Short mmCIF file of C-alpha atoms in Angstrom, two decimals:
data_model
loop_
_atom_site.label_atom_id
_atom_site.label_comp_id
_atom_site.label_asym_id
_atom_site.label_seq_id
_atom_site.Cartn_x
_atom_site.Cartn_y
_atom_site.Cartn_z
CA UNK M 109 170.79 118.64 106.30
CA UNK M 110 170.13 119.82 102.75
CA UNK M 111 166.36 119.53 103.18
CA UNK M 112 166.29 121.79 106.28
CA UNK M 113 166.72 125.16 104.58
CA UNK M 114 164.20 124.20 101.90
CA UNK M 115 161.51 123.25 104.42
CA UNK M 116 161.86 126.28 106.65
CA UNK M 117 160.16 128.80 104.33
CA UNK M 118 157.28 126.42 103.70
CA UNK M 119 156.66 126.17 107.44
CA UNK M 120 156.72 129.93 107.90
CA UNK M 121 154.45 130.81 104.98
CA UNK M 122 151.16 129.72 106.64
CA UNK M 123 152.06 131.65 109.78
CA UNK M 124 152.77 134.74 107.72
CA UNK M 125 149.51 134.43 105.77
CA UNK M 126 147.51 134.06 108.99
CA UNK M 127 149.18 137.17 110.37
CA UNK M 128 148.28 139.08 107.23
CA UNK M 129 144.68 137.92 107.46
CA UNK M 130 144.52 139.13 111.05
CA UNK M 131 146.00 142.50 110.12
CA UNK M 132 143.47 143.19 107.35
CA UNK M 133 140.42 143.59 109.62
CA UNK M 134 142.47 145.73 111.99
CA UNK M 135 143.60 147.93 109.13
CA UNK M 136 139.96 148.35 108.08
CA UNK M 137 138.83 149.58 111.49
CA UNK M 138 141.83 151.91 111.81
CA UNK M 139 141.21 153.32 108.35
CA UNK M 140 137.52 153.78 109.10
CA UNK M 141 138.26 155.56 112.36
CA UNK M 142 140.82 157.79 110.61
CA UNK M 143 138.40 158.74 107.84
CA UNK M 144 135.63 159.56 110.32
CA UNK M 145 138.07 161.56 112.43
CA UNK M 146 139.29 163.59 109.45
CA UNK M 147 135.71 164.13 108.35
CA UNK M 148 134.78 165.45 111.78
CA UNK M 149 137.73 167.86 111.72
CA UNK M 150 136.70 169.10 108.29
CA UNK M 151 133.06 169.56 109.32
CA UNK M 152 134.06 171.33 112.53
CA UNK M 153 136.38 173.68 110.65
CA UNK M 154 133.86 174.55 107.95
CA UNK M 155 130.70 174.68 110.10
CA UNK M 156 131.83 175.85 113.51
CA UNK M 157 128.83 178.16 113.88
CA UNK M 158 126.28 175.43 113.18
CA UNK M 159 127.99 173.00 115.58
CA UNK M 160 128.06 175.65 118.28
CA UNK M 161 124.33 176.24 117.75
CA UNK M 162 123.53 172.52 117.75
CA UNK M 163 126.22 169.80 118.10
CA UNK M 164 123.93 167.33 116.33
CA UNK M 165 124.78 169.11 113.09
CA UNK M 166 128.15 167.33 113.05
CA UNK M 167 126.44 163.99 113.71
CA UNK M 168 124.01 164.44 110.84
CA UNK M 169 126.70 165.51 108.37
CA UNK M 170 129.03 162.62 109.26
CA UNK M 171 126.20 160.10 109.23
CA UNK M 172 125.09 161.35 105.83
CA UNK M 173 128.53 160.30 104.59
CA UNK M 174 128.13 156.84 106.11
CA UNK M 175 124.69 156.61 104.50
CA UNK M 176 126.26 157.10 101.08
CA UNK M 177 128.76 154.37 101.93
CA UNK M 178 125.93 152.03 102.94
CA UNK M 179 124.10 152.74 99.69
CA UNK M 180 127.27 151.91 97.75
CA UNK M 181 127.57 148.63 99.68
CA UNK M 182 123.97 147.67 98.90
CA UNK M 183 124.31 148.51 95.21
CA UNK M 184 127.54 146.55 95.01
CA UNK M 185 126.11 143.47 96.68
CA UNK M 186 123.14 143.50 94.31
CA UNK M 187 125.43 143.73 91.30
CA UNK M 188 124.81 147.35 90.31
CA UNK M 189 128.41 148.31 91.18
CA UNK M 190 131.57 146.25 90.97
CA UNK M 191 134.32 146.05 93.57
CA UNK M 192 133.93 149.53 95.02
CA UNK M 193 133.34 148.37 98.62
CA UNK M 194 134.36 144.73 98.23
CA UNK M 195 137.36 144.94 100.54
CA UNK M 196 135.32 146.53 103.33
CA UNK M 197 132.49 144.00 103.20
CA UNK M 198 134.94 141.08 103.19
CA UNK M 199 137.37 142.26 105.85
CA UNK M 200 135.35 144.79 107.80
CA UNK M 201 131.67 143.82 108.10
CA UNK M 202 130.96 140.61 106.17
CA UNK M 203 127.47 140.36 107.70
CA UNK M 204 126.48 143.34 105.55
CA UNK M 205 126.47 140.85 102.67
CA UNK M 206 123.45 139.08 104.14
CA UNK M 207 119.96 139.85 102.87
CA UNK M 208 119.16 141.76 106.05
CA UNK M 209 122.42 143.70 105.88
CA UNK M 210 121.83 144.71 102.26
CA UNK M 211 118.27 145.88 102.89
CA UNK M 212 119.16 147.99 105.93
CA UNK M 213 121.92 149.57 103.84
CA UNK M 214 119.27 150.60 101.31
CA UNK M 215 117.15 152.13 104.08
CA UNK M 216 120.13 153.95 105.54
CA UNK M 217 121.29 155.17 102.14
CA UNK M 218 117.85 156.47 101.16
CA UNK M 219 115.58 157.31 104.12
CA UNK M 220 118.23 158.15 106.70
CA UNK M 221 120.23 160.11 104.15
CA UNK M 222 117.25 162.33 103.32
CA UNK M 223 116.52 162.80 107.02
CA UNK M 224 120.13 163.83 107.68
CA UNK M 225 120.04 166.40 104.89
CA UNK M 226 116.70 167.77 106.08
CA UNK M 227 117.79 168.04 109.72
CA UNK M 228 121.18 169.54 108.86
CA UNK M 229 119.44 172.06 106.60
CA UNK M 230 117.02 172.94 109.39
CA UNK M 231 119.91 173.60 111.76
CA UNK M 232 121.60 175.88 109.22
CA UNK M 233 118.36 177.84 108.83
CA UNK M 234 117.78 177.80 112.62
CA UNK M 235 114.48 175.98 112.18
CA UNK M 236 112.84 173.22 114.19
CA UNK M 237 113.45 169.59 113.27
CA UNK M 238 112.04 167.85 116.34
CA UNK M 239 109.52 165.71 114.48
CA UNK M 240 112.07 164.57 111.90
CA UNK M 241 114.52 163.87 114.70
CA UNK M 242 112.07 161.69 116.61
CA UNK M 243 111.29 159.65 113.49
CA UNK M 244 115.01 159.20 112.78
CA UNK M 245 115.66 158.28 116.40
CA UNK M 246 113.17 155.40 116.29
CA UNK M 247 114.43 154.16 112.93
CA UNK M 248 118.11 154.35 113.88
CA UNK M 249 117.60 152.70 117.27
CA UNK M 250 115.53 149.82 115.86
CA UNK M 251 118.15 149.17 113.19
CA UNK M 252 120.91 148.84 115.77
CA UNK M 253 118.87 146.85 118.29
CA UNK M 254 118.27 144.12 115.72
CA UNK M 255 121.44 144.25 113.62
CA UNK M 256 124.13 144.29 116.32
CA UNK M 257 122.73 141.45 118.51
CA UNK M 258 121.87 139.52 115.34
CA UNK M 259 125.50 139.57 114.30
CA UNK M 260 126.50 138.01 117.60
CA UNK M 261 123.71 135.44 117.94
CA UNK M 262 123.22 134.34 114.34
CA UNK M 263 125.17 132.00 112.11
CA UNK M 264 127.56 134.83 111.22
CA UNK M 265 128.82 135.17 114.78
CA UNK M 266 132.16 133.67 113.72
CA UNK M 267 132.55 136.51 111.18
CA UNK M 268 132.81 139.24 113.81
CA UNK M 269 135.61 141.69 112.95
CA UNK M 270 137.14 144.58 114.92
CA UNK M 271 134.94 146.95 112.92
CA UNK M 272 131.98 145.54 114.84
CA UNK M 273 133.22 147.20 118.04
CA UNK M 274 133.39 150.52 116.20
CA UNK M 275 129.72 150.02 115.30
CA UNK M 276 128.90 149.45 118.96
CA UNK M 277 129.92 153.06 119.61
CA UNK M 278 127.03 154.06 117.37
CA UNK M 279 124.70 152.85 120.13
CA UNK M 280 125.79 155.84 122.21
CA UNK M 281 124.64 158.24 119.50
CA UNK M 282 120.86 157.64 119.73
CA UNK M 283 121.06 157.87 123.52
CA UNK M 284 122.72 161.29 123.41
CA UNK M 285 120.77 162.50 120.38
CA UNK M 286 117.49 161.27 121.84
CA UNK M 287 117.96 163.30 125.02
CA UNK M 288 118.74 166.43 123.01
CA UNK M 289 115.83 165.96 120.62
CA UNK M 290 113.29 165.25 123.36
CA UNK M 291 114.50 168.32 125.26
CA UNK M 292 113.79 170.56 122.29
CA UNK M 293 110.67 172.66 122.68
CA UNK M 294 107.59 171.67 120.74
CA UNK M 295 106.25 173.91 118.02
CA UNK M 296 103.51 176.39 118.95
CA UNK M 297 99.92 175.27 118.46
CA UNK M 298 96.96 177.33 117.37
CA UNK M 299 94.55 175.66 119.81
CA UNK M 300 93.00 177.80 122.53
CA UNK M 301 92.06 176.27 125.91
CA UNK M 302 88.40 176.30 124.89
CA UNK M 303 89.22 174.37 121.70
CA UNK M 304 91.21 171.83 123.72
CA UNK M 305 88.36 171.38 126.16
CA UNK M 306 85.86 170.98 123.35
CA UNK M 307 88.00 168.34 121.65
CA UNK M 308 88.60 166.38 124.84
CA UNK M 309 84.90 166.28 125.68
CA UNK M 310 84.13 164.22 122.57
CA UNK M 311 83.38 160.57 123.17
CA UNK M 312 85.09 157.82 121.23
CA UNK M 313 82.01 157.37 119.02
CA UNK M 314 82.32 161.02 118.00
CA UNK M 315 85.89 160.36 116.85
CA UNK M 316 85.62 157.67 114.14
CA UNK M 317 89.27 158.07 113.09
CA UNK M 318 90.44 157.31 116.63
CA UNK M 319 88.04 154.38 116.86
CA UNK M 320 89.48 152.96 113.64
CA UNK M 321 93.02 153.39 114.93
CA UNK M 322 92.14 151.61 118.18
CA UNK M 323 90.75 148.68 116.19
CA UNK M 324 93.96 148.63 114.17
CA UNK M 325 96.10 148.70 117.32
CA UNK M 326 94.20 145.75 118.78
CA UNK M 327 94.65 143.72 115.59
CA UNK M 328 98.34 144.67 115.41
CA UNK M 329 98.81 143.63 119.03
CA UNK M 330 97.27 140.24 118.30
CA UNK M 331 99.43 139.84 115.19
CA UNK M 332 102.50 140.78 117.23
CA UNK M 333 101.72 138.18 119.89
CA UNK M 334 101.09 135.55 117.23
CA UNK M 335 104.39 136.11 115.43
CA UNK M 336 106.19 136.24 118.74
CA UNK M 337 104.81 132.80 119.58
CA UNK M 338 105.85 131.57 116.13
CA UNK M 339 109.53 132.44 116.64
CA UNK M 340 109.36 130.98 120.16
CA UNK M 341 108.52 127.60 118.58
CA UNK M 342 104.88 127.44 119.60
CA UNK M 343 103.71 123.87 118.76
CA UNK M 344 100.18 124.78 117.61
CA UNK M 345 99.04 123.97 114.08
CA UNK M 346 98.43 127.65 113.28
CA UNK M 347 102.02 128.59 114.13
CA UNK M 348 103.39 125.61 112.21
CA UNK M 349 101.36 126.48 109.12
CA UNK M 350 102.29 130.15 109.28
CA UNK M 351 106.04 129.66 109.61
CA UNK M 352 106.21 127.15 106.76
CA UNK M 353 103.66 128.57 104.33
CA UNK M 354 103.60 132.34 104.94
CA UNK M 355 106.84 133.53 106.56
CA UNK M 356 109.51 130.81 106.31
CA UNK M 357 112.12 133.55 106.68
CA UNK M 358 111.42 133.37 110.41
CA UNK M 359 113.20 129.96 110.34
CA UNK M 360 116.36 131.37 108.75
CA UNK M 361 119.46 130.55 110.85
CA UNK M 362 120.41 134.23 110.80
CA UNK M 363 119.05 135.69 114.01
CA UNK M 364 117.66 138.90 112.53
CA UNK M 365 114.03 137.83 111.88
CA UNK M 366 113.65 136.17 115.27
CA UNK M 367 115.13 139.18 117.05
CA UNK M 368 112.83 141.45 115.08
CA UNK M 369 109.74 139.56 116.18
CA UNK M 370 110.94 139.60 119.79
CA UNK M 371 111.51 143.36 119.57
CA UNK M 372 107.92 143.69 118.44
CA UNK M 373 106.73 141.44 121.26
CA UNK M 374 108.60 143.22 124.07
CA UNK M 375 108.46 146.83 122.86
CA UNK M 376 105.83 147.34 120.15
CA UNK M 377 103.14 145.34 121.97
CA UNK M 378 103.20 147.50 125.14
CA UNK M 379 103.19 150.62 122.96
CA UNK M 380 100.11 149.43 121.06
CA UNK M 381 98.27 148.89 124.33
CA UNK M 382 99.30 152.27 125.73
CA UNK M 383 98.47 154.03 122.46
CA UNK M 384 94.96 152.53 122.48
CA UNK M 385 94.55 153.87 126.03
CA UNK M 386 95.80 157.32 124.97
CA UNK M 387 93.32 157.42 122.09
CA UNK M 388 90.49 156.60 124.48
CA UNK M 389 91.24 158.94 127.37
CA UNK M 390 92.32 162.57 126.83
CA UNK M 391 95.41 164.30 128.15
CA UNK M 392 98.11 161.74 127.25
CA UNK M 393 100.62 164.32 126.02
CA UNK M 394 103.36 161.73 125.56
CA UNK M 395 101.68 159.99 122.61
CA UNK M 396 102.54 162.43 119.76
CA UNK M 397 106.27 162.15 120.46
CA UNK M 398 106.35 158.41 120.95
CA UNK M 399 104.07 157.82 117.98
CA UNK M 400 106.74 159.41 115.79
CA UNK M 401 109.48 157.32 117.41
CA UNK M 402 107.58 154.08 116.87
CA UNK M 403 106.57 155.07 113.34
CA UNK M 404 110.26 155.33 112.47
CA UNK M 405 111.07 152.11 114.28
CA UNK M 406 108.28 150.04 112.70
CA UNK M 407 108.90 151.56 109.27
CA UNK M 408 112.57 150.60 109.31
CA UNK M 409 111.87 147.19 110.80
CA UNK M 410 109.16 146.25 108.33
CA UNK M 411 111.14 147.47 105.33
CA UNK M 412 114.10 145.35 106.44
CA UNK M 413 111.97 142.31 107.26
CA UNK M 414 109.93 142.39 104.07
CA UNK M 415 112.93 143.11 101.89
CA UNK M 416 115.08 140.36 103.42
CA UNK M 417 112.19 137.88 103.17
CA UNK M 418 112.15 138.29 99.40
CA UNK M 419 115.81 139.04 98.67
CA UNK M 420 117.83 136.63 96.53
CA UNK M 421 120.52 136.38 99.22
CA UNK M 422 117.99 134.61 101.42
CA UNK M 423 118.05 130.85 100.70
CA UNK M 424 115.15 129.76 98.52
CA UNK M 425 113.61 127.58 101.24
CA UNK M 426 113.30 130.60 103.53
CA UNK M 427 111.84 133.03 101.01
CA UNK M 428 108.13 133.87 100.83
CA UNK M 429 106.29 131.26 98.71
CA UNK M 430 104.74 132.62 95.54
CA UNK M 431 101.22 131.39 96.36
CA UNK M 432 101.18 133.29 99.70
CA UNK M 433 103.15 136.33 98.58
CA UNK M 434 100.10 138.61 98.37
CA UNK M 435 98.95 137.74 101.90
CA UNK M 436 102.44 138.27 103.28
CA UNK M 437 102.89 141.59 101.51
CA UNK M 438 99.50 143.08 102.42
CA UNK M 439 99.62 142.03 106.08
CA UNK M 440 103.14 143.34 106.60
CA UNK M 441 102.47 146.53 104.68
CA UNK M 442 99.43 147.28 106.85
CA UNK M 443 101.53 146.53 109.92
CA UNK M 444 104.02 149.17 108.74
CA UNK M 445 101.49 151.82 107.67
CA UNK M 446 99.43 151.83 110.87
CA UNK M 447 102.01 153.55 113.13
CA UNK M 448 102.53 156.20 110.44
CA UNK M 449 98.79 156.90 110.35
CA UNK M 450 98.81 157.12 114.15
CA UNK M 451 101.67 159.62 114.07
CA UNK M 452 99.89 161.65 111.39
CA UNK M 453 96.72 161.73 113.47
CA UNK M 454 98.65 162.96 116.51
CA UNK M 455 100.29 165.76 114.51
CA UNK M 456 97.13 166.65 112.62
CA UNK M 457 94.89 167.29 115.64
CA UNK M 458 96.97 167.22 118.82
CA UNK M 459 94.43 169.04 121.00
CA UNK M 460 93.00 165.77 122.34
CA UNK M 461 96.39 164.86 123.81
CA UNK M 462 97.00 168.18 125.52
CA UNK M 463 97.48 167.81 129.26
CA UNK M 464 95.52 170.97 129.98
CA UNK M 465 93.12 170.18 132.79
CA UNK M 466 89.41 170.20 132.09
CA UNK M 467 87.48 172.79 134.13
CA UNK M 468 85.78 171.64 137.27
CA UNK M 469 81.98 171.99 137.69
CA UNK M 470 82.56 174.95 140.07
CA UNK M 471 84.67 176.73 137.43
CA UNK M 472 82.04 176.10 134.80
CA UNK M 473 79.39 177.56 137.08
CA UNK M 474 81.46 180.68 137.75
CA UNK M 475 82.09 181.09 134.03
CA UNK M 476 78.35 180.95 133.29
CA UNK M 477 77.61 183.56 135.96
#
């Protein structure tokens, strides 16, 4: 009988500790939601006029705050800060401690942060920000499309916390923001109908820049198919050599690199084919907008993929070998730069993509008379 009271607390202590562990992730998501809610109230109170003019102003301001948080997480995980966000990464989103998670935090804390400031400033000054918005839309969407499914399918699927479901709500943001950004009017152009007609009459040989971009798109499409076959366990010697000697990160048990290659295969590959068509035949007015979207998407994806492939959090066996580092870096850098050059070409001389109809032979005859 004397041992009973002494044993009872020891039996209850593990149950209590498990309950505490379960409450910590819940407290993180509740605290995060409360902070974001208070931040929205503050932004709405201080910038009611800007939000009335464009509701995306509140989104950009709040997301700029989360970008600073992501930058703090990345700096902490790389040892530049100590303990500032340790509780959140352990109890809220532990998958942010992976190489991929750290690198996307750097991108969000640097590139996205600057885009948020630029777009919020444009709204305050009542200026256009459509091009910046399209680039951000592609970058933000690609980040979520790889990161969220990767958390579920990869080896960190057992580390899912309630905060993950708060992140899922972020998927609604690019849908709503994308509709609003695409519905914004394009900036005025200085091209007259005659200038558009003159530009669209040029053959492909008279447009060497477009011819070069088409060659790039074909090579990128082939590279996309090849890497897609690699992650799908193609048994050929070329795929085996590539995955072991050039990009062993594609074998990492985390699902991010495989999902990234599949995103390229199912989304970037069709875009490359359609973009090559649009550079060949005039009047494809959709290309300038979607070139910006894919430039943002490929830029974010390649930065994350290249950074995670070389990051110290990636196990040594999955990092890029030193003797093939130059080949890996150059090929992936060119893969990232190409869509940006395509977007620049579309913005630089958009007359070729205007959907203004070319005059018929009868109209040309009347004009000459």
